[in-house]
Coordinates of C-alpha atoms in Angstrom, one line a residue:
M1 CA 0.2 0.3 0.1
R2 CA 1.4 3.7 -1.1
K3 CA 2.2 5.4 2.2
N4 CA 2.6 9.4 3.1
I5 CA 6.0 9.0 4.5
Q6 CA 7.6 12.3 5.8
I7 CA 11.3 12.1 6.6
I8 CA 13.2 14.7 9.0
G9 CA 16.6 15.6 8.3
S10 CA 18.1 15.1 5.0
G11 CA 22.3 13.6 6.0
F12 CA 23.2 10.2 4.0
S13 CA 21.1 7.8 6.2
S14 CA 17.8 9.8 5.7
M15 CA 18.4 10.2 1.6
A16 CA 19.4 6.3 1.1
A17 CA 16.3 5.8 2.7
A18 CA 13.9 8.1 0.8
C19 CA 15.6 6.3 -2.1
Y20 CA 14.3 3.1 -1.4
L21 CA 10.9 4.2 0.1
A22 CA 10.6 6.0 -3.3
Q23 CA 11.5 3.1 -5.3
A24 CA 9.3 1.0 -3.5
G25 CA 6.3 3.1 -4.7
H26 CA 5.7 5.6 -1.3
Q27 CA 4.9 9.3 -1.2
V28 CA 8.4 10.6 0.5
T29 CA 8.7 14.1 1.6
V30 CA 12.4 15.1 3.1
Y31 CA 11.9 18.3 6.2
E32 CA 15.7 19.7 6.2
K33 CA 16.3 22.7 8.7
N34 CA 19.1 23.9 6.9
S35 CA 19.0 26.1 3.4
T36 CA 21.0 23.0 1.4
V37 CA 20.6 19.3 1.7
G38 CA 23.1 17.0 3.1
G39 CA 23.0 17.1 6.6
R40 CA 26.4 17.6 8.0
A41 CA 27.8 16.6 4.8
R42 CA 27.4 19.9 3.4
Q43 CA 29.2 22.5 1.2
L44 CA 31.3 25.9 2.1
K45 CA 32.1 28.4 -0.6
R46 CA 34.2 31.5 0.1
D47 CA 36.3 33.5 -1.9
G48 CA 37.1 31.0 -4.9
F49 CA 37.5 28.2 -2.2
T50 CA 35.4 25.1 -1.9
F51 CA 35.5 22.8 1.4
D52 CA 33.4 20.1 3.0
I53 CA 32.1 21.0 5.5
G54 CA 31.7 17.6 7.1
P55 CA 33.3 14.1 6.0
T56 CA 36.4 14.3 4.0
W57 CA 37.4 10.6 3.5
Y58 CA 36.0 8.1 1.0
W59 CA 36.2 4.6 2.4
M60 CA 34.5 1.4 1.5
P61 CA 33.8 2.4 -2.3
D62 CA 32.3 -1.4 -2.3
I63 CA 29.1 0.0 0.0
F64 CA 28.5 3.0 -2.3
E65 CA 28.7 0.6 -5.1
R66 CA 25.9 -1.7 -3.7
F67 CA 24.0 1.4 -3.0
F68 CA 23.6 2.4 -6.0
A69 CA 23.3 -0.7 -7.6
D70 CA 20.1 -1.3 -5.9
F71 CA 18.7 1.2 -8.5
G72 CA 20.4 0.0 -11.2
K73 CA 23.3 2.7 -11.3
K74 CA 27.0 3.2 -10.3
P75 CA 28.4 5.9 -8.4
T76 CA 30.3 6.8 -12.2
D77 CA 27.0 7.7 -13.4
Y78 CA 27.1 10.5 -10.9
Y79 CA 30.9 11.5 -10.4
S80 CA 33.9 10.3 -11.1
L81 CA 36.2 8.9 -8.7
K82 CA 40.5 9.2 -8.0
K83 CA 42.3 6.7 -5.9
L84 CA 44.6 8.7 -3.9
A85 CA 48.1 7.7 -4.0
P86 CA 49.3 7.7 -1.8
A87 CA 46.5 7.6 0.3
Y88 CA 47.6 9.6 3.4
S89 CA 51.0 10.6 5.2
V90 CA 51.3 10.6 9.2
Y91 CA 53.8 12.5 11.1
F92 CA 55.3 12.2 14.6
S93 CA 57.0 13.5 17.1
D94 CA 60.2 12.7 16.0
G95 CA 59.9 14.8 12.7
A96 CA 59.5 11.5 11.0
Q97 CA 56.7 11.2 8.3
V98 CA 55.4 8.2 7.2
T99 CA 53.6 7.7 3.9
I100 CA 50.9 5.4 3.0
S101 CA 50.6 3.7 -0.3
D102 CA 48.1 3.1 -2.1
S103 CA 49.7 -0.8 -2.4
L104 CA 49.7 -3.1 0.5
E105 CA 52.8 -4.4 -1.2
E106 CA 54.2 -0.9 -0.9
I107 CA 52.6 -0.3 2.6
A108 CA 54.9 -3.5 3.5
R109 CA 57.9 -2.4 2.6
T110 CA 57.2 0.8 4.0
F111 CA 56.7 -1.3 7.4
E112 CA 59.9 -3.3 7.0
T113 CA 62.5 -0.2 6.8
I114 CA 60.7 0.7 9.9
E115 CA 60.5 -2.7 11.9
S116 CA 62.2 -5.8 10.7
G117 CA 59.8 -8.8 9.7
S118 CA 56.9 -6.1 10.2
G119 CA 56.0 -6.7 6.3
V120 CA 55.3 -10.1 6.0
K121 CA 53.3 -9.7 9.6
L122 CA 51.3 -6.9 8.2
K123 CA 50.5 -8.8 5.0
K124 CA 49.0 -11.7 7.1
F125 CA 46.9 -9.1 9.0
I126 CA 45.3 -7.4 6.8
E127 CA 44.0 -11.2 5.3
S128 CA 42.5 -11.7 8.5
A129 CA 41.5 -8.4 8.3
R130 CA 39.6 -9.1 5.1
E131 CA 37.9 -12.1 6.3
N132 CA 36.2 -10.2 9.4
Y133 CA 35.6 -7.5 6.7
N134 CA 33.6 -10.0 4.5
I135 CA 31.9 -11.2 7.1
A136 CA 31.0 -8.1 8.9
I137 CA 30.1 -5.5 5.5
G138 CA 29.1 -8.9 3.4
D139 CA 26.6 -9.7 5.6
L140 CA 26.3 -8.6 9.3
V141 CA 26.2 -4.7 8.7
Y142 CA 22.9 -5.4 6.6
R143 CA 21.0 -6.8 9.5
P144 CA 18.3 -4.4 11.2
G145 CA 19.8 -5.1 14.8
Q146 CA 16.6 -5.9 16.7
S147 CA 17.8 -9.1 18.3
F148 CA 21.3 -10.8 19.6
T149 CA 20.1 -14.0 17.0
E150 CA 21.0 -11.4 14.2
L151 CA 24.8 -12.0 15.0
I152 CA 24.7 -15.8 15.7
T153 CA 26.2 -17.5 12.1
W154 CA 28.6 -20.0 11.4
E155 CA 31.3 -17.5 10.7
T156 CA 30.7 -14.8 13.7
F157 CA 31.0 -18.3 16.1
K158 CA 34.2 -19.2 14.7
K159 CA 35.3 -15.4 15.2
F160 CA 33.8 -14.9 18.8
G161 CA 37.1 -14.7 20.7
L162 CA 37.6 -11.7 18.6
F163 CA 35.1 -9.7 20.2
L164 CA 36.5 -10.3 23.7
K165 CA 39.9 -8.8 22.7
N166 CA 40.6 -5.3 22.2
I167 CA 42.5 -3.7 18.9
S168 CA 45.1 -2.3 21.0
S169 CA 46.5 -5.0 23.1
E170 CA 46.2 -7.4 19.9
M171 CA 48.0 -4.7 17.8
R172 CA 51.1 -4.9 20.3
K173 CA 51.2 -8.9 20.3
Q174 CA 51.7 -8.7 16.5
F175 CA 53.5 -5.6 16.4
K176 CA 56.8 -3.4 18.4
N177 CA 57.2 0.2 16.7
E178 CA 54.9 2.7 17.8
K179 CA 54.3 4.2 15.1
L180 CA 53.2 1.4 13.2
I181 CA 50.8 0.5 16.1
R182 CA 49.6 4.3 15.8
I183 CA 48.9 3.8 12.2
L184 CA 47.2 0.5 12.4
E185 CA 44.9 1.9 14.9
F186 CA 44.3 5.3 12.8
P187 CA 40.8 3.4 11.1
V188 CA 39.1 2.5 14.3
L189 CA 39.1 6.2 15.1
F190 CA 36.2 6.5 12.4
L191 CA 34.4 4.4 14.8
G192 CA 34.4 6.5 17.7
A193 CA 36.5 4.6 20.4
K194 CA 39.7 4.3 21.9
P195 CA 41.4 0.9 20.4
S196 CA 41.7 -0.3 23.9
D197 CA 37.9 0.0 24.1
T198 CA 37.0 -1.6 20.3
P199 CA 36.8 -5.1 19.7
Y200 CA 39.5 -6.6 17.7
F201 CA 36.6 -8.0 15.0
Y202 CA 36.5 -4.4 14.0
N203 CA 40.1 -5.0 12.7
F204 CA 38.2 -5.0 9.6
M205 CA 38.4 -1.4 9.2
N206 CA 42.5 -1.8 8.6
Y207 CA 41.1 -4.0 5.3
A208 CA 38.8 -0.9 4.3
D209 CA 42.2 1.3 4.7
F210 CA 45.0 -0.9 3.4
G211 CA 42.9 -3.1 1.2
L212 CA 40.1 -0.9 -0.5
G213 CA 42.0 2.2 -0.4
T214 CA 41.4 5.6 -0.1
W215 CA 39.2 7.5 -2.7
H216 CA 38.2 11.0 -3.8
P217 CA 35.0 11.8 -5.4
E218 CA 34.7 14.8 -8.1
N219 CA 33.4 17.7 -5.7
G220 CA 34.3 16.3 -2.7
M221 CA 32.1 14.1 -0.5
Y222 CA 29.4 16.7 -1.3
G223 CA 29.5 15.1 -4.8
V224 CA 28.2 12.2 -3.2
V225 CA 25.4 14.4 -1.5
Q226 CA 24.0 15.8 -5.1
A227 CA 24.5 12.5 -6.3
M228 CA 22.2 10.9 -4.2
E229 CA 20.0 14.2 -4.1
K230 CA 19.3 13.7 -7.9
L231 CA 19.5 9.9 -7.7
A232 CA 16.1 10.8 -5.1
R233 CA 14.5 13.5 -7.0
E234 CA 14.9 11.1 -10.2
L235 CA 12.7 8.3 -7.7
G236 CA 10.1 11.3 -7.3
V237 CA 11.4 12.4 -3.6
Q238 CA 10.9 15.8 -2.4
F239 CA 12.9 17.5 -0.8
E240 CA 11.7 21.0 1.3
C241 CA 14.6 23.0 3.3
N242 CA 14.4 25.7 5.5
S243 CA 11.6 23.4 7.2
K244 CA 12.5 23.1 10.8
V245 CA 10.4 20.5 12.7
S246 CA 9.0 21.2 16.3
E247 CA 6.8 18.2 16.8
I248 CA 5.8 15.0 16.1
V249 CA 2.3 14.8 16.8
V250 CA 0.9 11.2 18.5
E251 CA -2.4 10.0 18.6
N252 CA -3.1 6.5 20.6
N253 CA 0.6 5.7 20.7
Q254 CA 0.3 6.2 16.6
V255 CA 2.5 9.0 14.4
V256 CA -0.3 11.0 12.6
G257 CA 2.1 13.7 11.8
L258 CA 4.5 16.5 12.0
V259 CA 4.6 20.2 12.8
V260 CA 6.5 21.7 10.3
N261 CA 7.3 25.6 10.5
G262 CA 4.7 26.3 12.6
N263 CA 2.1 23.8 10.4
F264 CA 0.9 20.5 10.6
V265 CA 1.7 17.8 7.7
A266 CA -0.3 14.4 8.0
S267 CA 2.1 11.5 7.9
D268 CA 1.5 7.4 7.5
V269 CA 5.0 6.8 8.6
V270 CA 7.7 9.3 10.2
L271 CA 11.6 8.1 9.8
S272 CA 14.1 10.3 11.6
G273 CA 17.4 10.7 10.5
A274 CA 17.9 14.1 12.8
D275 CA 20.0 12.9 16.4
Y276 CA 18.1 10.2 17.9
H277 CA 18.1 12.3 20.9
H278 CA 16.7 15.6 19.4
T279 CA 14.3 13.5 17.9
E280 CA 12.8 12.1 21.1
T281 CA 12.6 15.7 22.7
L282 CA 10.0 16.1 20.2
L283 CA 7.8 13.5 21.4
P284 CA 5.9 13.9 24.6
E285 CA 8.1 13.1 27.5
N286 CA 5.7 9.6 27.9
N287 CA 6.2 8.6 24.5
R288 CA 10.0 8.8 24.2
Q289 CA 11.9 5.3 24.6
F290 CA 15.3 6.7 26.6
S291 CA 15.7 9.3 29.7
E292 CA 18.0 11.8 29.9
N293 CA 20.0 9.2 32.2
Y294 CA 20.4 6.7 29.6
W295 CA 22.1 9.4 26.8
D296 CA 24.5 10.3 29.7
K297 CA 25.9 7.2 30.5
K298 CA 26.4 6.2 26.7
T299 CA 30.0 6.3 25.1
F300 CA 29.9 8.8 22.3
A301 CA 32.2 9.5 19.6
P302 CA 34.1 12.3 19.8
S303 CA 32.9 15.7 18.6
S304 CA 35.3 18.1 16.7
L305 CA 36.9 21.2 15.9
L306 CA 37.1 22.1 12.5
F307 CA 39.0 25.1 10.5
Y308 CA 38.1 25.9 6.7
V309 CA 41.0 27.7 5.9
G310 CA 42.2 29.6 2.6
F311 CA 46.1 29.9 2.3
D312 CA 47.3 32.0 -0.6
K313 CA 50.4 30.1 -1.5
K314 CA 50.6 26.0 -2.1
I315 CA 51.8 24.1 1.0
K316 CA 54.9 21.6 1.0
N317 CA 55.2 18.4 2.4
V318 CA 51.9 17.4 2.8
E319 CA 49.3 14.7 1.1
H320 CA 45.5 15.2 0.0
H321 CA 45.0 13.5 3.7
T322 CA 47.8 14.0 6.7
L323 CA 47.5 13.3 10.0
F324 CA 49.7 14.8 12.9
F325 CA 50.5 12.2 15.6
D326 CA 53.2 14.4 16.8
A327 CA 51.3 14.3 20.3
D328 CA 50.6 12.3 23.3
F329 CA 48.1 9.9 22.0
D330 CA 47.0 8.5 25.0
A331 CA 46.6 11.9 26.5
H332 CA 44.5 13.1 24.0
A333 CA 42.2 10.0 24.0
S334 CA 41.9 10.4 27.9
A335 CA 40.9 14.3 27.5
I336 CA 38.0 12.6 25.0
Y337 CA 36.4 9.5 26.9
D338 CA 38.2 9.3 30.5
R339 CA 38.1 13.2 32.0
P340 CA 36.7 15.2 29.4
E341 CA 38.5 18.4 28.9
W342 CA 40.0 20.5 25.9
P343 CA 43.4 18.6 25.4
E344 CA 46.8 20.1 26.0
D345 CA 48.1 19.0 23.0
P346 CA 46.1 17.3 20.6
M347 CA 46.5 15.4 17.5
F348 CA 44.8 16.6 14.7
Y349 CA 44.2 16.0 11.0
A350 CA 44.6 18.3 7.9
S351 CA 42.8 17.8 4.1
F352 CA 44.4 19.3 1.5
P353 CA 41.4 18.5 -1.2
S354 CA 43.5 21.3 -4.0
I355 CA 45.9 19.0 -4.0
T356 CA 43.6 16.8 -5.9
D357 CA 40.8 18.6 -7.2
A358 CA 42.7 22.2 -8.9
H359 CA 38.6 23.6 -8.5
V360 CA 38.7 24.1 -5.1
A361 CA 41.2 26.4 -4.8
P362 CA 42.2 30.0 -6.8
E363 CA 45.2 29.2 -8.7
G364 CA 48.4 29.0 -6.6
C365 CA 46.1 28.5 -3.3
E366 CA 45.3 25.6 -0.8
A367 CA 42.1 25.0 0.4
A368 CA 42.7 22.9 3.8
I369 CA 40.5 21.5 6.2
F370 CA 41.9 20.9 10.0
L371 CA 40.1 18.7 12.5
I372 CA 40.8 18.2 16.2
P373 CA 38.7 15.6 18.0
L374 CA 37.4 16.7 21.2
A375 CA 35.2 15.2 24.1
P376 CA 31.6 16.1 23.2
G377 CA 29.7 18.6 25.9
L378 CA 33.1 20.8 26.2
E379 CA 32.5 24.4 26.9
D380 CA 33.0 26.3 23.2
S381 CA 34.4 29.7 23.1
E382 CA 35.9 31.8 20.2
Q383 CA 38.8 32.2 22.8
M384 CA 39.4 28.4 22.5
R385 CA 38.7 28.4 19.2
E386 CA 41.9 31.0 18.3
H387 CA 44.0 29.5 20.9
Y388 CA 44.0 25.9 19.3
F389 CA 44.0 27.5 15.7
N390 CA 47.8 28.9 16.5
L391 CA 48.4 26.0 18.2
L392 CA 48.1 23.8 15.2
L393 CA 49.2 26.1 12.7
D394 CA 52.4 26.4 14.9
R395 CA 53.0 22.5 14.7
L396 CA 52.1 22.6 11.2
E397 CA 54.8 24.9 10.4
I398 CA 57.7 23.2 12.3
N399 CA 56.6 19.6 10.7
T400 CA 56.0 20.7 7.1
Q401 CA 59.3 23.1 7.3
Q402 CA 57.7 26.6 6.1
S403 CA 56.3 29.5 7.1
L404 CA 52.5 29.3 6.6
K405 CA 50.8 31.9 9.7
K406 CA 51.3 35.1 7.2
H407 CA 49.6 33.0 4.6
V408 CA 46.3 32.7 5.7
M409 CA 43.8 34.5 3.5
F410 CA 40.9 33.4 5.9
K411 CA 39.7 30.9 8.2
E412 CA 36.1 29.7 9.5
S413 CA 35.5 27.6 12.4
F414 CA 32.8 24.9 13.6
G415 CA 32.8 23.9 16.8
I416 CA 30.6 22.0 19.6
N417 CA 28.2 24.7 20.1
D418 CA 27.8 24.9 15.9
F419 CA 27.2 21.1 16.1
K420 CA 24.1 21.6 18.4
E421 CA 23.0 24.5 16.8
Q422 CA 23.4 23.7 13.4
Y423 CA 22.3 19.6 13.4
N424 CA 20.6 19.7 17.2
S425 CA 23.1 17.2 18.3
Y426 CA 23.7 15.8 21.8
K427 CA 26.1 17.7 23.6
G428 CA 27.2 18.8 20.3
N429 CA 28.5 15.4 19.3
A430 CA 30.2 14.9 15.5
Y431 CA 30.0 11.3 14.9
G432 CA 27.3 9.6 17.2
L433 CA 27.5 6.7 19.3
A434 CA 30.4 4.7 19.7
N435 CA 31.0 1.1 18.4
T436 CA 32.2 -0.4 21.6
L437 CA 30.9 -3.9 22.6
L438 CA 28.1 -2.8 25.0
Q439 CA 26.8 -0.6 22.1
T440 CA 27.0 -2.8 19.2
A441 CA 24.0 -4.3 16.9
F442 CA 21.2 -4.8 18.8
L443 CA 22.7 -3.1 22.0
R444 CA 22.5 0.3 20.0
P445 CA 18.9 2.3 19.9
G446 CA 16.9 0.7 17.6
L447 CA 15.6 1.5 14.0
K448 CA 12.2 1.4 15.4
S449 CA 10.3 3.2 18.0
K450 CA 8.8 0.3 20.8
K451 CA 6.4 2.6 21.9
I452 CA 5.0 4.7 18.7
N453 CA 4.0 2.6 15.9
Q454 CA 5.1 4.1 12.5
L455 CA 8.1 6.0 13.8
Y456 CA 11.4 5.1 12.7
F457 CA 14.9 6.0 13.4
T458 CA 17.8 6.2 11.2
G459 CA 21.8 7.2 11.0
Q460 CA 24.6 7.3 13.4
L461 CA 22.9 6.9 16.8
T462 CA 21.3 3.9 15.5
V463 CA 22.1 0.7 14.0
P464 CA 25.0 0.1 12.3
G465 CA 27.1 3.1 13.6
P466 CA 29.1 5.9 12.3
G467 CA 30.7 7.1 9.1
V468 CA 29.2 7.6 5.9
P469 CA 28.9 3.9 4.6
P470 CA 27.6 2.9 7.8
A471 CA 24.8 5.5 7.1
L472 CA 24.0 4.3 3.9
I473 CA 23.3 1.1 5.3
S474 CA 21.3 2.9 8.3
G475 CA 18.9 4.4 5.6
K476 CA 18.3 0.9 3.7
L477 CA 17.4 -0.9 7.0
A478 CA 15.1 1.7 8.2
A479 CA 13.9 1.6 4.9
G480 CA 13.5 -2.4 4.8
L481 CA 11.6 -2.0 8.5
I482 CA 8.9 0.0 7.1
Q483 CA 8.2 -1.9 4.2
K484 CA 7.5 -5.0 6.3
N485 CA 5.5 -3.2 8.7

């Protein structure tokens, strides 16, 4: 039966769900509070520069291919892709820069130059990670997280012990050099938890890194947003921007509609891709599944302080993606997860998209995006942002051996307060709930409300978890549940 379905938010998960639901013949309208679609994956343009505001990494290309294939399409029908070679580089505190190639063979040779015997170990490790990837991405993550039994397969039974071990300890059993360990721990940071709190099974992220490689879509990650919007419109989805949802209207424990910009809109089904906690505040208190205490006790992935900077010169000694691990990894992780506070000496990530895409910066200039992971819920001020921007530039100059401060044309920042204001993000988190053992699959907030009929959720606070590829999967899973009911 054709249903009138309203979707709150237009991030990756919402747009994915909208495509599947429209393909099934439903009438689908997406409401976005901001002026453009994309949720956190919006775009900033200024003075001839173009920046991705949100995600900048294109990993797991197979998941994007699988999504578009569900509609008889390919990603390349909408945008071109370039595999980055090298994938990224990493700076360490001793000034060393380790470059990660786009080839496992070359990466193994790099490892060997740092730690004798580690190249062979790396290949064996990545083969194990590939097996886990095929189990996780080929099957498990496409299950809706409604019961423990979804995780019980012959393959997961054989791998059960990996869920009881953690990334940090297992890496150290195989590799001794701290630089190599940090590089191998890096991909799980996308899952939003410390390596010591992340089950070893999640080493499949290392296969996503070294096995599948790092890619760059034409027009950045916003190019993917534009592709999904185009596909959705081709399928008949309607988008309404500048549309703030202030209430989910419920009668007799059944969704009947939304209040959008002060007006009632009737709905047969409501799907929210907005922040899960925020979505429940749109309901009467007795219709909410989770208390404030529940959310406060959850382990959240980090928030971020981001800077979008235009330089009037090209920057030397960096790659498109460059990681600065020239600080105490454990101290920064502790400032995020153990004793939430502003880190004294943070690690940070830098993206220079103009290295790959000339059109994102004027000729002879460099577009730069900087990200410092932070604990959600910290006090955010312009003074703190300025302090960390100067600290970041100091370290950038030292590591890359060049003067840069005088070449800054402009900078814009985006922090905890912005995540709260623009995305209604709980405590200003940037990546959702961390994928710890006790926050995996059926232990995450569900895709379907247990209290309200025809109310569903999608996105990074629900199944399967944080990241762009999981968001595409989350949208598919939510749409599948709606179809079944």
